[in-house]
Coordinates of C-alpha atoms and ligand atoms in Angstrom, one line a residue:
X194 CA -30.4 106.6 -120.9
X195 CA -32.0 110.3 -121.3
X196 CA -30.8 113.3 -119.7
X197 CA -33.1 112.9 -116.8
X198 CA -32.2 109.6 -115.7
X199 CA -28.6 110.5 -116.3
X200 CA -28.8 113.1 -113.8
X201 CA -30.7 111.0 -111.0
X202 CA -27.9 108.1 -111.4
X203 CA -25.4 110.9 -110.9
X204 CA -27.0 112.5 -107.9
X205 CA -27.5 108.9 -106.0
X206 CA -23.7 108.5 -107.0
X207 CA -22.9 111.9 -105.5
X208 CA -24.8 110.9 -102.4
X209 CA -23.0 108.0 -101.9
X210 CA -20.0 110.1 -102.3
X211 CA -21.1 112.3 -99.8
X212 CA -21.5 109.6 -97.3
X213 CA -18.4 108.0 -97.9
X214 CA -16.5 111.4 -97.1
X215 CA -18.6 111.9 -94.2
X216 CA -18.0 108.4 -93.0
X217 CA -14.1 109.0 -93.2
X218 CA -14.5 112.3 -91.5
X219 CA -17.6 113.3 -89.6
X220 CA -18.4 112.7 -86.1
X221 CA -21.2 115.6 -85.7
X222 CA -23.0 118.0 -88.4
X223 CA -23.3 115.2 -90.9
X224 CA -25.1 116.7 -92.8
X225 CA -23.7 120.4 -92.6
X226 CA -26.2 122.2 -91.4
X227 CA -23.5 124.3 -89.9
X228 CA -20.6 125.5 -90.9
X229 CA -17.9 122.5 -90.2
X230 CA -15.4 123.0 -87.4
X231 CA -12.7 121.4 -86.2
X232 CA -14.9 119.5 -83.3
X233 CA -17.0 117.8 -85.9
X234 CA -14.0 115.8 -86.8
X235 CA -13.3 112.5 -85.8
X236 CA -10.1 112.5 -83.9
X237 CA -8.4 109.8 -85.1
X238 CA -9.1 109.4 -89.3
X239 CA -8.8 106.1 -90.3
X240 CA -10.5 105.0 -93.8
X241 CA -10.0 104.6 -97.7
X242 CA -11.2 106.9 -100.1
X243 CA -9.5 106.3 -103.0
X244 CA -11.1 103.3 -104.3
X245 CA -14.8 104.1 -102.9
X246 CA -16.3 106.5 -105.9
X247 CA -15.3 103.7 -108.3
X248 CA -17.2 101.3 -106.0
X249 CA -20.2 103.4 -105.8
X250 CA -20.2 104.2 -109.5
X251 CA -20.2 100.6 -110.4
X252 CA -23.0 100.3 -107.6
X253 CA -24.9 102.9 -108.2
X254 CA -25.3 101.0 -112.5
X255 CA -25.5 97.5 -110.9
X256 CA -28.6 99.0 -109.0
X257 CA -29.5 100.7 -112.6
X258 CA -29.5 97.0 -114.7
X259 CA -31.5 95.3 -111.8
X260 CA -34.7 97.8 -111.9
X261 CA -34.4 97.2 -115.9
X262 CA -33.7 93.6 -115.9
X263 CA -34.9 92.1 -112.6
X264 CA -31.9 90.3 -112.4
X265 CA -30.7 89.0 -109.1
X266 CA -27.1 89.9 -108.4
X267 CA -24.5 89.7 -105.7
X268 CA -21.8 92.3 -105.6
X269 CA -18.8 91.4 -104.4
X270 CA -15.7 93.6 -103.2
X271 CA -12.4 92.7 -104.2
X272 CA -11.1 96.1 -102.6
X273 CA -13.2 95.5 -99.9
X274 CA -11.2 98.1 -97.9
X275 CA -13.6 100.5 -99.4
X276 CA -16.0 99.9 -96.6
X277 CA -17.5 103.1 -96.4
X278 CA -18.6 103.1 -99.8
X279 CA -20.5 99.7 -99.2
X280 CA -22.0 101.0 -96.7
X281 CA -22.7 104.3 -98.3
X282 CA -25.2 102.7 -100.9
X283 CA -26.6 100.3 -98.4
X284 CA -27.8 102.4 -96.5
X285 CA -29.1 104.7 -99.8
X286 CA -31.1 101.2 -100.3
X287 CA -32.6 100.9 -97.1
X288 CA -31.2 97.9 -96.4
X289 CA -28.9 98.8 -93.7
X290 CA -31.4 100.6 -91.7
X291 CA -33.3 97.0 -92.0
X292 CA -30.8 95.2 -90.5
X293 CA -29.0 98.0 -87.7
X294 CA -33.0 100.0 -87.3
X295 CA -30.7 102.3 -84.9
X296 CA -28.7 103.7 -87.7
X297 CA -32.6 104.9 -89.5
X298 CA -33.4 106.5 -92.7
X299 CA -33.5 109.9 -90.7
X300 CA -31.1 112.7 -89.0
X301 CA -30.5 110.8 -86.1
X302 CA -29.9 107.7 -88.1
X303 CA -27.5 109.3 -90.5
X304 CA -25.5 111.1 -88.4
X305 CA -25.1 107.4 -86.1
X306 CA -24.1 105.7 -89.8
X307 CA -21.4 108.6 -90.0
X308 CA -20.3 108.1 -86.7
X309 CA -20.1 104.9 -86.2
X310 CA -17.7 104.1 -88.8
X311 CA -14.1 103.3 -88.2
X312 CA -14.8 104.5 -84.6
X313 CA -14.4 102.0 -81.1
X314 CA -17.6 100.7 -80.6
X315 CA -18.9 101.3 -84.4
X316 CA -18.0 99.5 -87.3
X317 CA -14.8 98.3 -89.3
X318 CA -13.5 100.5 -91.5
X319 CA -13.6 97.6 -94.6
X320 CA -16.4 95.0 -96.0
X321 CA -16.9 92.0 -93.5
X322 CA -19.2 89.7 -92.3
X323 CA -21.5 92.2 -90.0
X324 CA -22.1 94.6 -93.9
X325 CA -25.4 93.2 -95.2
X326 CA -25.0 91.1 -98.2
X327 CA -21.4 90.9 -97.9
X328 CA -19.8 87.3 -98.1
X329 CA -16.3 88.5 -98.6
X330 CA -14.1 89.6 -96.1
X331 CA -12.7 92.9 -97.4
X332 CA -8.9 92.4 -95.5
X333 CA -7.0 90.4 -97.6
X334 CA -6.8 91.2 -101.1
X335 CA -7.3 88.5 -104.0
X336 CA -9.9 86.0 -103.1
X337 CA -12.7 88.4 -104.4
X338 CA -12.9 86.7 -108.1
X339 CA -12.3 82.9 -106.6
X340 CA -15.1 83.6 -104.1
X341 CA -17.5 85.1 -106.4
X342 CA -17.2 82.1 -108.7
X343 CA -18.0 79.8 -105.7
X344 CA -20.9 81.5 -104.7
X345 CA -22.2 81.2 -108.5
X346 CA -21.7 77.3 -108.5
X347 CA -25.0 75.5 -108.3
X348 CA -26.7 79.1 -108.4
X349 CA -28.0 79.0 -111.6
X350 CA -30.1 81.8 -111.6
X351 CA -27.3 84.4 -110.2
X352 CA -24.6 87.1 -111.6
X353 CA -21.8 87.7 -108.9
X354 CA -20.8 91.5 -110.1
X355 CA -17.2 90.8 -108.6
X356 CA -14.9 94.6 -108.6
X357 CA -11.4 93.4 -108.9
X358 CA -8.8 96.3 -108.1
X359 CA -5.9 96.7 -110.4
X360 CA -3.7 95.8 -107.3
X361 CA -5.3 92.9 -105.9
X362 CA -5.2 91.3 -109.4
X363 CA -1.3 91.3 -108.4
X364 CA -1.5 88.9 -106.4
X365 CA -0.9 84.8 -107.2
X366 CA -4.7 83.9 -105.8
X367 CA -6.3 86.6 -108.1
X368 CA -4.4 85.7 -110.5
X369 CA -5.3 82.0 -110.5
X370 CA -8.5 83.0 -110.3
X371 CA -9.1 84.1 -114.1
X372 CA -9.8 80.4 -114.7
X373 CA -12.6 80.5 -113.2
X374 CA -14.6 80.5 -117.3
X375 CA -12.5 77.0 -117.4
X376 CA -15.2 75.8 -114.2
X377 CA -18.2 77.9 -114.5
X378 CA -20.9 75.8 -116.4
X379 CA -23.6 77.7 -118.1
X380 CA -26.2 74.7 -117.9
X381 CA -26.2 74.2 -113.5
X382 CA -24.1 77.5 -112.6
X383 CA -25.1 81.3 -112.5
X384 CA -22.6 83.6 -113.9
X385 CA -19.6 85.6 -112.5
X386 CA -19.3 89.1 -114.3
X387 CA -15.8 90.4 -113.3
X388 CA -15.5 94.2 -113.3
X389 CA -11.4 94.6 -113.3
X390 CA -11.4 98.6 -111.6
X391 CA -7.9 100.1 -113.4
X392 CA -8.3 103.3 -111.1
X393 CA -3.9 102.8 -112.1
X394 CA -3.0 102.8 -108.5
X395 CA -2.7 100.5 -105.1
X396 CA -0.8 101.7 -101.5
X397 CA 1.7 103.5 -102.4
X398 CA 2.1 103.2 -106.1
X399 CA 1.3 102.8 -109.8
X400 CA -0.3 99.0 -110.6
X401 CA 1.0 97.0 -113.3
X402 CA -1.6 96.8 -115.2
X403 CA -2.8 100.1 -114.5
X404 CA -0.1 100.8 -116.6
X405 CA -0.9 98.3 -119.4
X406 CA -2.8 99.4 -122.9
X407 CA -6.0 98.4 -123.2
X408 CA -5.5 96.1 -126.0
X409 CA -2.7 94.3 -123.9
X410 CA -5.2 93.9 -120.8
X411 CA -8.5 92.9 -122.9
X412 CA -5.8 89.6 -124.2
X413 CA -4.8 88.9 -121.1
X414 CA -8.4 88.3 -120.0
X415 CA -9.2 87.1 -123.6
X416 CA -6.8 84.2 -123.2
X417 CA -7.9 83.1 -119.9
X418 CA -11.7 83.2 -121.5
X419 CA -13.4 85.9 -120.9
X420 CA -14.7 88.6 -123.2
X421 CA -14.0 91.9 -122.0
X422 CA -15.1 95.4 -122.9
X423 CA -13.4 98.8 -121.4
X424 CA -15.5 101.4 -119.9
X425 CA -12.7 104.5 -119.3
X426 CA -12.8 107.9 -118.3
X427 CA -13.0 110.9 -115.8
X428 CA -16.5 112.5 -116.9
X429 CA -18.8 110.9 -114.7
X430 CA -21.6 111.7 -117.4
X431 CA -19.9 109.5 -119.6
X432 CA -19.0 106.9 -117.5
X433 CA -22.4 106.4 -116.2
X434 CA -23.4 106.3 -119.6
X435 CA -21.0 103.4 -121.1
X436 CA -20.8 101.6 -117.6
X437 CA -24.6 101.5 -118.0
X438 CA -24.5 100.0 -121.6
X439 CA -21.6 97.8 -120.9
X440 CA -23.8 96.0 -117.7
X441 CA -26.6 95.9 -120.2
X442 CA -24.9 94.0 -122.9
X443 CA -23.3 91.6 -120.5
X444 CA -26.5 90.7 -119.1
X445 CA -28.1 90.2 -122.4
X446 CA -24.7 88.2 -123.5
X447 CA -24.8 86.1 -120.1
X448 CA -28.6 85.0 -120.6
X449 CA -27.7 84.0 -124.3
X450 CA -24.6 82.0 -122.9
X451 CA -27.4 80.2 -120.4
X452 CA -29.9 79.7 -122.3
X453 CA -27.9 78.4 -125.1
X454 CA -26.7 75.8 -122.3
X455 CA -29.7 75.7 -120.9
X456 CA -31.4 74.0 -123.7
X457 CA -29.0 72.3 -125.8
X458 CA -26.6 71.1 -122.9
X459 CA -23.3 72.5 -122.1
X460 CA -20.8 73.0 -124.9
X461 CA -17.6 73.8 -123.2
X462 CA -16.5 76.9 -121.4
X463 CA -17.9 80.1 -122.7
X464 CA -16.6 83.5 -123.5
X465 CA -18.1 85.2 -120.4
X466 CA -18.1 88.9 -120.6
X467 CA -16.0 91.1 -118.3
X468 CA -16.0 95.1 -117.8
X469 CA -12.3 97.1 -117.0
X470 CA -13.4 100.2 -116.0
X471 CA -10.5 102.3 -116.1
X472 CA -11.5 105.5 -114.0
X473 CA -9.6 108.0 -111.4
X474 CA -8.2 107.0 -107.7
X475 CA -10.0 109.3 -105.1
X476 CA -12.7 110.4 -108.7
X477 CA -14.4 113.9 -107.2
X478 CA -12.0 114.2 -104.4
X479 CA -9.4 116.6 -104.1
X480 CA -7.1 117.2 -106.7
X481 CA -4.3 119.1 -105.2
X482 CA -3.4 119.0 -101.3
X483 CA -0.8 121.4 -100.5
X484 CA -0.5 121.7 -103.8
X485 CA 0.2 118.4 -104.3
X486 CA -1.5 115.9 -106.6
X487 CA -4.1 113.8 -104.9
X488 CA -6.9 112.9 -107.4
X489 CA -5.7 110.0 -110.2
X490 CA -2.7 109.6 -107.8
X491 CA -1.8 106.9 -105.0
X492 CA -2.0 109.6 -102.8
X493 CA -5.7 109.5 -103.1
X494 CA -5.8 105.6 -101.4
X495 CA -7.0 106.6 -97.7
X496 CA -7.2 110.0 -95.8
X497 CA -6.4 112.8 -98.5
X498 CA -6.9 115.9 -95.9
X499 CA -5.2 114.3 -93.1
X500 CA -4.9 116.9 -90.8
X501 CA -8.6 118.3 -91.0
X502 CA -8.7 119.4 -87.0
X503 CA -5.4 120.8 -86.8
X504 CA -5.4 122.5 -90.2
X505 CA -7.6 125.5 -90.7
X506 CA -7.1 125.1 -94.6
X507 CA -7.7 121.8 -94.9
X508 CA -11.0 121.9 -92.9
X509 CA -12.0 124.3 -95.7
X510 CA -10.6 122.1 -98.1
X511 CA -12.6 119.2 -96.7
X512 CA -15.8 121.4 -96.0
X513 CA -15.9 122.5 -99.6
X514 CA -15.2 119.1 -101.2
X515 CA -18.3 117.5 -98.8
X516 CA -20.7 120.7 -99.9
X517 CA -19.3 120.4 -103.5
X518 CA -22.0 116.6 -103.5
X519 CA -25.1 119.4 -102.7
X520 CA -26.2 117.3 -99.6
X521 CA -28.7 119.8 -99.5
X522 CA -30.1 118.6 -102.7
X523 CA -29.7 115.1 -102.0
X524 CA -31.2 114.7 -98.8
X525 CA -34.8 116.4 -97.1
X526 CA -35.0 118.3 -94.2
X527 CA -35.6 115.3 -91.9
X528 CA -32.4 113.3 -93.4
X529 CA -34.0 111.1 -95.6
X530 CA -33.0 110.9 -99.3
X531 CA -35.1 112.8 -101.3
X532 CA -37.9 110.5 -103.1
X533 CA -36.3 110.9 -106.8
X534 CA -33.2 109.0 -105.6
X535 CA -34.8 106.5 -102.9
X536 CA -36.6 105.3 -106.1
X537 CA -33.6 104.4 -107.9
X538 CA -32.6 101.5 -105.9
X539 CA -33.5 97.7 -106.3
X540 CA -37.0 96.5 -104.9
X541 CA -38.2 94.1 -102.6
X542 CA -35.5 91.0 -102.1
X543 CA -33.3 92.0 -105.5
X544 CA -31.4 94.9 -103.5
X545 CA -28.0 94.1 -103.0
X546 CA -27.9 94.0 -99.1
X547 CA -30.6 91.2 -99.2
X548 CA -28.7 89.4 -101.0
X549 CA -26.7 86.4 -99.4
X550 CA -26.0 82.8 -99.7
X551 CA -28.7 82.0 -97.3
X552 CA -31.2 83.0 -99.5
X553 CA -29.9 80.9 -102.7
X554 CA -31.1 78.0 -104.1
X555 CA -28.5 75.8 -104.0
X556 CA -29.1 72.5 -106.6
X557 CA -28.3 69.3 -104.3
X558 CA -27.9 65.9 -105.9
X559 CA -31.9 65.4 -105.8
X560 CA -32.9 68.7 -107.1
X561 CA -30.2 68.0 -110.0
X562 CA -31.5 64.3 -110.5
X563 CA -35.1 66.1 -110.9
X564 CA -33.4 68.2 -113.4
X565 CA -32.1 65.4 -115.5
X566 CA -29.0 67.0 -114.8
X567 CA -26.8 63.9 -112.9
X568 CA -23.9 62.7 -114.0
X569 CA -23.7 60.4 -116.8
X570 CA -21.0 58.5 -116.1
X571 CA -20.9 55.8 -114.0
X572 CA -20.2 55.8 -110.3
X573 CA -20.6 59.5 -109.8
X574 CA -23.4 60.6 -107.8
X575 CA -22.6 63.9 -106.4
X576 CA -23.3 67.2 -107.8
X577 CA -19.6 68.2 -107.6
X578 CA -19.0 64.9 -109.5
X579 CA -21.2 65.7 -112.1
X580 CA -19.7 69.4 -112.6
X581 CA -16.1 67.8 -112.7
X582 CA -17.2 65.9 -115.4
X583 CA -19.4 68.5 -117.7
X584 CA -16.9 71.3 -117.2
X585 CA -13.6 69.8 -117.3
X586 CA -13.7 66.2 -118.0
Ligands
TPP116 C1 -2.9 90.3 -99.5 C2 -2.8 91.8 -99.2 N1 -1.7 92.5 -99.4 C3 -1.7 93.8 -99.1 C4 -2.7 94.4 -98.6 C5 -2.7 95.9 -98.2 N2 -3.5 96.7 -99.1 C6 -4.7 97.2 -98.7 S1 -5.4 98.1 -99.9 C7 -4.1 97.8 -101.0 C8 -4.0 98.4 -102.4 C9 -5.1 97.8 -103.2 O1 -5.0 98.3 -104.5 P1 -6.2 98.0 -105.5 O2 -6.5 96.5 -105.5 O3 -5.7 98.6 -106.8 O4 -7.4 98.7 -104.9 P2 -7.8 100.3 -105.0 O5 -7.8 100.8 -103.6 O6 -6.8 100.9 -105.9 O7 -9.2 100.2 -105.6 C10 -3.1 97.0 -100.4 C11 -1.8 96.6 -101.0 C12 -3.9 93.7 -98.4 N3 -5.0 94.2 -97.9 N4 -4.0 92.3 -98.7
MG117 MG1 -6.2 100.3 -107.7

């Protein structure tokens, strides 16, 4: 990646910041074309920050690695309680304005998308079923990794980019769900690329494997059969730059694993790669609060400026964190995102809010029969028959 492009990815990432914060916080002036005051504040603040600049920063690459590859992918949200960040880069796509035209690519449109959110009458503060693209329900943590291998059964032509956070993989379904190498066949099946998100922190404290070397997390995932690299740090410049080359070489590495399978028949459960991306809680948000810490803290999991209409010095706490994105760089007079950035993401039907299950080929007993793909042992004429028997049996 040159310098340029470097500095796009991070401006769409900063725009999607901006959005998320403005989501959290902003019921008028979204983009501050006046000076912010207490009655631009929602009154009641209700949404999680800390996990969302992760979210976006894995977003913002996944969109990266689909303009270079083509490659259809379906991003799914283990900490789907960063809604706003979801949202954020689907509406940077286009896509949400596609499916809600009343929240438009415009002022008007923008400042409804900031409104809206977390608000009676708007829109839920995490991922569910009304956030384009979304198949996961983003309440309950640890059925993000289980789900995103179900949706790549009998999707042979699909990568489910699945963020797992450090705190949801506490808990006994995530867990489990590590297996999933042990089912996924490379021959009928598309691939699940897990992304395990060490930001170090869930509610209210540290995670445990937040807290884990590297070397101790990469076996953990090594023995359950996946092939993981790191991508770790706090300069977004660098991130961007190893996330992007991580993505890249798990593409390449999937395809191989595929087309290997593909044309010599399945060999047995593959080393699928994986990405741990270990990067701050609340990345580019505040880092001290009443001079407490907030950034790379659990402190950073929801509302860090919580008292933004009462407290004068948090307003201008909030107002310079929200100007410190340059909305005025990021976004034209009208609202719309400037050209250079509206470029970056996916075209046509590859962006991730067009993405869902409805638009998947599913293989069926016939299409696999045409395939020469059926079972061969007797008696079993289903396609979950056949996978039974090529994966585990
Ligand atoms: C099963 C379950 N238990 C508890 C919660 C409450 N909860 C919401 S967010 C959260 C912390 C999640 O931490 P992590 O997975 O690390 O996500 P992060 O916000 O750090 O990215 C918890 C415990 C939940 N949503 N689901
Ligand atoms: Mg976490």
């Amino acid at each position: 990646m040159d310098a340029g492009e470097l500095d796009l990815l991070n401006r769409y990432w900063n725009a999607a910041n901006y959005l998320t914060v403005a989501q959290i916080y902003l019921q008028d002036n979204a983009l501050l074309r006046v000076p912010l005051a207490a009655g631009h504040i929602k009154p009641r603040l209700l949404g999680h920050w800390g996990t969302s600049p992760g979210l976006s920063m894995i977003y913002v690459n996944l969109n990266r690695l689909i303009r270079m590859t083509g490659a259809q992918v379906l991003f799914m949200t283990g900490p789907g309680h960063g809604g706003p960040a979801v949202v954020a880069n689907l509406y940077l796509e286009g896509t949400y304005s596609e499916i809600y035209p009343e929240v438009g690519r415009d002022l008007p449109g923008l400042q409804r998308l900031v409104r809206q959110f977390s608000t009676p009458g708007g829109i839920p503060s995490h991922v569910g079923p009304a956030t384009p693209g979304s198949i996961h329900e983003g309440g309950e943590l640890g059925y993000s990794l289980a789900h995103a291998t179900g949706a790549a059964m009998d999707n042979p032509d699909l990568i489910v980019a699945c963020v797992v956070g450090d705190g949801e993989a506490e808990t006994g379904p995530l867990e489990g769900a590590w297996k999933a190498p042990s089912f996924l066949n490379p021959d009928r099946d598309g691939a699940v690329l897990p992304i395990l998100h060490l930001n170090g922190h869930k509610i209210s404290g540290p995670t445990i494997l937040g807290r884990r070397s590297d070397s101790q997390v990469m076996a953990l995932l090594r023995a359950h059969g996946w092939e993981p690299v790191m991508v770790t740090g706090d300069d977004p410049a660098l991130v961007h730059t190893s996330l992007a080359r991580a993505l890249a070489d798990s593409h390449t590495r999937i395809i191989q694993i595929q087309e290997r399978a593909r044309s010599h028949g399945n060999t047995g459960p593959a080393p699928w790669p994986a990405i741990v991306m270990r990067t701050p809680k609340g990345w580019s948000g505040p880092a001290f609060v009443d001079g407490v810490p907030i950034e790379g803290t659990f402190r950073a999991h929801q509302v860090p400026l919580g008292s933004v209409r009462e407290n004068p010095a948090h307003l201008a706490q909030l107002e310079s964190w929200l100007r410190s994105y340059k909305p005025e760089t990021l976004f034209d007079e009208d609202g719309r995102l400037v050209p250079e950035l509206a470029a970056l993401a996916p075209p046509g039907a590859l962006a991730h809010g067009r993405q869902s299950l409805g638009q998947r080929r599913f293989v069926g007993p016939a299409a696999a029969a045409a395939a020469g793909r059926l079972c061969p042992q007797g008696g079993c004429s289903g396609f979950h028959q056949t996978r039974n028997h090529q994966a585990v049996g």
